[in-house]
Amino acid sequence: MRCPTHTPSSIPSRPRPKRPGLANRFIAVARQLRQLNINPVFLAGPTDDVAPFENFGHWQTSLKETKRLISGASLFIGNDSGPAHIAAAFGVPVVVLFGPSDPVTWAPWRTESQVLTSPDIAGITTDQVLAAVESLKVRV
């Protein structure tokens, strides 16, 4: 099973400061997913540093290739971003992390989803993400 994961620093339309603590949390989730026989694949924007993800599959590629990767996924985990909506459009189950944006307005629809919210995305814990993945009952 492949699970693209879109890191919060990879939002081309909304520049944000680099937050290495968030990358470490995504890595912790990825390690747990591997134990469930889920192969995490990290998607990154063209200027993102993919070095923290060197022990995992990672892609720094075009939008066309990003869509291809997401369309074949069994699960998507990421922040509120374009790739999360692409996953929802393909009917891929999603776990979406929301910071200050409004999940009532921007949450994915027409697909199985779990939405996690916090005023600051850094307030969402690894355990919350893993519980959301478990609740989707994605089959390996």
Coordinates of C-alpha atoms in Angstrom, one line a residue:
M1 CA 0.0 0.0 0.0
R2 CA 1.3 3.4 -0.8
C3 CA 0.5 6.5 1.3
P4 CA 1.6 9.9 0.0
T5 CA 2.3 12.3 2.8
H6 CA 2.4 16.0 2.1
T7 CA 4.5 17.9 4.6
P8 CA 3.3 21.3 5.9
S9 CA 6.3 23.1 4.5
S10 CA 5.3 22.1 1.0
I11 CA 2.5 24.7 0.3
P12 CA 3.7 26.6 -2.7
S13 CA 0.8 29.2 -2.5
R14 CA 1.4 30.0 1.1
P15 CA 5.0 30.5 2.1
R16 CA 5.7 29.6 5.7
P17 CA 8.8 29.4 7.8
K18 CA 10.6 26.0 7.9
R19 CA 9.4 24.0 10.9
P20 CA 11.7 21.0 11.4
G21 CA 9.6 19.7 14.3
L22 CA 6.7 19.1 11.9
A23 CA 8.9 17.1 9.6
N24 CA 9.9 14.9 12.6
R25 CA 6.3 14.3 13.4
F26 CA 5.5 13.2 9.8
I27 CA 8.6 10.9 10.0
A28 CA 7.2 9.4 13.3
V29 CA 3.9 8.8 11.6
A30 CA 5.7 7.2 8.6
R31 CA 7.6 4.9 10.8
Q32 CA 4.4 3.7 12.4
L33 CA 2.7 3.2 9.0
R34 CA 5.6 1.0 7.9
Q35 CA 4.8 -1.3 10.9
L36 CA 1.3 -1.6 9.4
N37 CA 2.7 -2.6 6.0
I38 CA 1.9 0.8 4.6
N39 CA 4.6 2.3 2.4
P40 CA 4.8 6.1 3.1
V41 CA 5.9 8.3 0.2
F42 CA 6.6 12.0 0.9
L43 CA 5.6 14.6 -1.7
A44 CA 7.6 17.9 -1.7
G45 CA 7.5 21.2 -3.5
P46 CA 10.3 22.2 -5.8
T47 CA 12.1 24.3 -3.1
D48 CA 11.5 22.0 -0.1
D49 CA 14.4 20.2 1.6
V50 CA 13.8 16.5 1.3
A51 CA 16.9 15.5 3.3
P52 CA 14.8 14.6 6.4
F53 CA 12.9 12.0 4.4
E54 CA 15.9 10.2 2.8
N55 CA 14.9 7.0 4.5
F56 CA 11.5 7.0 2.8
G57 CA 10.3 7.3 -0.7
H58 CA 10.1 10.9 -1.6
W59 CA 9.1 12.8 -4.8
Q60 CA 9.9 16.4 -5.7
T61 CA 8.2 16.6 -9.0
S62 CA 5.6 18.2 -11.3
L63 CA 1.9 18.6 -10.6
K64 CA 1.1 16.0 -13.3
E65 CA 3.4 13.4 -11.6
T66 CA 2.0 14.4 -8.2
K67 CA -1.5 13.7 -9.5
R68 CA -0.4 10.3 -10.8
L69 CA 1.2 9.3 -7.5
I70 CA -1.8 10.3 -5.5
S71 CA -4.3 8.6 -7.8
G72 CA -2.7 5.3 -7.1
A73 CA -2.5 5.7 -3.3
S74 CA -4.5 3.8 -0.8
L75 CA -4.4 6.7 1.8
F76 CA -3.3 10.3 1.9
I77 CA -2.1 12.2 5.0
G78 CA -1.2 15.9 4.8
N79 CA -2.1 19.4 5.7
D80 CA -4.9 21.4 4.1
S81 CA -3.4 21.9 0.6
G82 CA -3.8 21.2 -3.0
P83 CA -2.6 17.7 -2.8
A84 CA -5.1 16.8 -0.1
H85 CA -7.9 18.0 -2.4
I86 CA -6.4 16.1 -5.4
A87 CA -6.5 12.9 -3.2
A88 CA -10.2 13.6 -2.3
A89 CA -11.0 14.2 -6.0
F90 CA -9.6 10.7 -6.8
G91 CA -11.6 9.2 -3.9
V92 CA -8.5 8.4 -1.9
P93 CA -9.2 8.3 1.9
V94 CA -7.5 11.3 3.5
V95 CA -6.4 12.5 6.9
V96 CA -6.1 16.2 6.7
L97 CA -4.4 18.5 9.2
F98 CA -5.8 22.0 9.6
G99 CA -4.2 24.9 11.4
P100 CA -5.9 28.2 11.3
S101 CA -7.9 27.6 8.1
D102 CA -11.6 26.7 8.4
P103 CA -12.3 22.9 8.0
V104 CA -16.0 23.6 7.6
T105 CA -15.2 25.5 4.4
W106 CA -12.1 23.6 3.2
A107 CA -12.5 20.0 4.4
P108 CA -12.3 17.3 1.7
W109 CA -15.7 15.9 0.5
R110 CA -16.9 12.9 -1.5
T111 CA -14.3 10.7 0.0
E112 CA -13.7 9.0 3.4
S113 CA -11.8 11.5 5.5
Q114 CA -10.7 12.4 9.0
V115 CA -10.1 16.1 9.7
L116 CA -7.8 17.1 12.6
T117 CA -7.7 20.7 13.7
S118 CA -5.7 22.9 16.0
P119 CA -5.2 26.7 16.0
D120 CA -1.6 25.9 15.1
I121 CA -1.0 22.8 13.0
A122 CA 1.9 21.9 15.4
G123 CA -0.7 21.2 18.0
I124 CA -1.8 18.1 16.2
T125 CA -0.1 15.1 17.7
T126 CA 1.3 12.0 16.1
D127 CA -1.1 9.9 18.1
Q128 CA -4.1 11.8 16.8
V129 CA -2.9 11.3 13.2
L130 CA -2.4 7.6 13.8
A131 CA -5.9 7.3 15.4
A132 CA -7.4 9.0 12.4
V133 CA -5.7 6.6 10.1
E134 CA -7.0 3.7 12.1
S135 CA -10.5 5.0 12.1
L136 CA -10.5 5.0 8.3
K137 CA -9.9 1.2 8.3
V138 CA -7.8 1.4 5.2
R139 CA -7.1 -2.2 4.0
V140 CA -3.5 -3.2 3.3

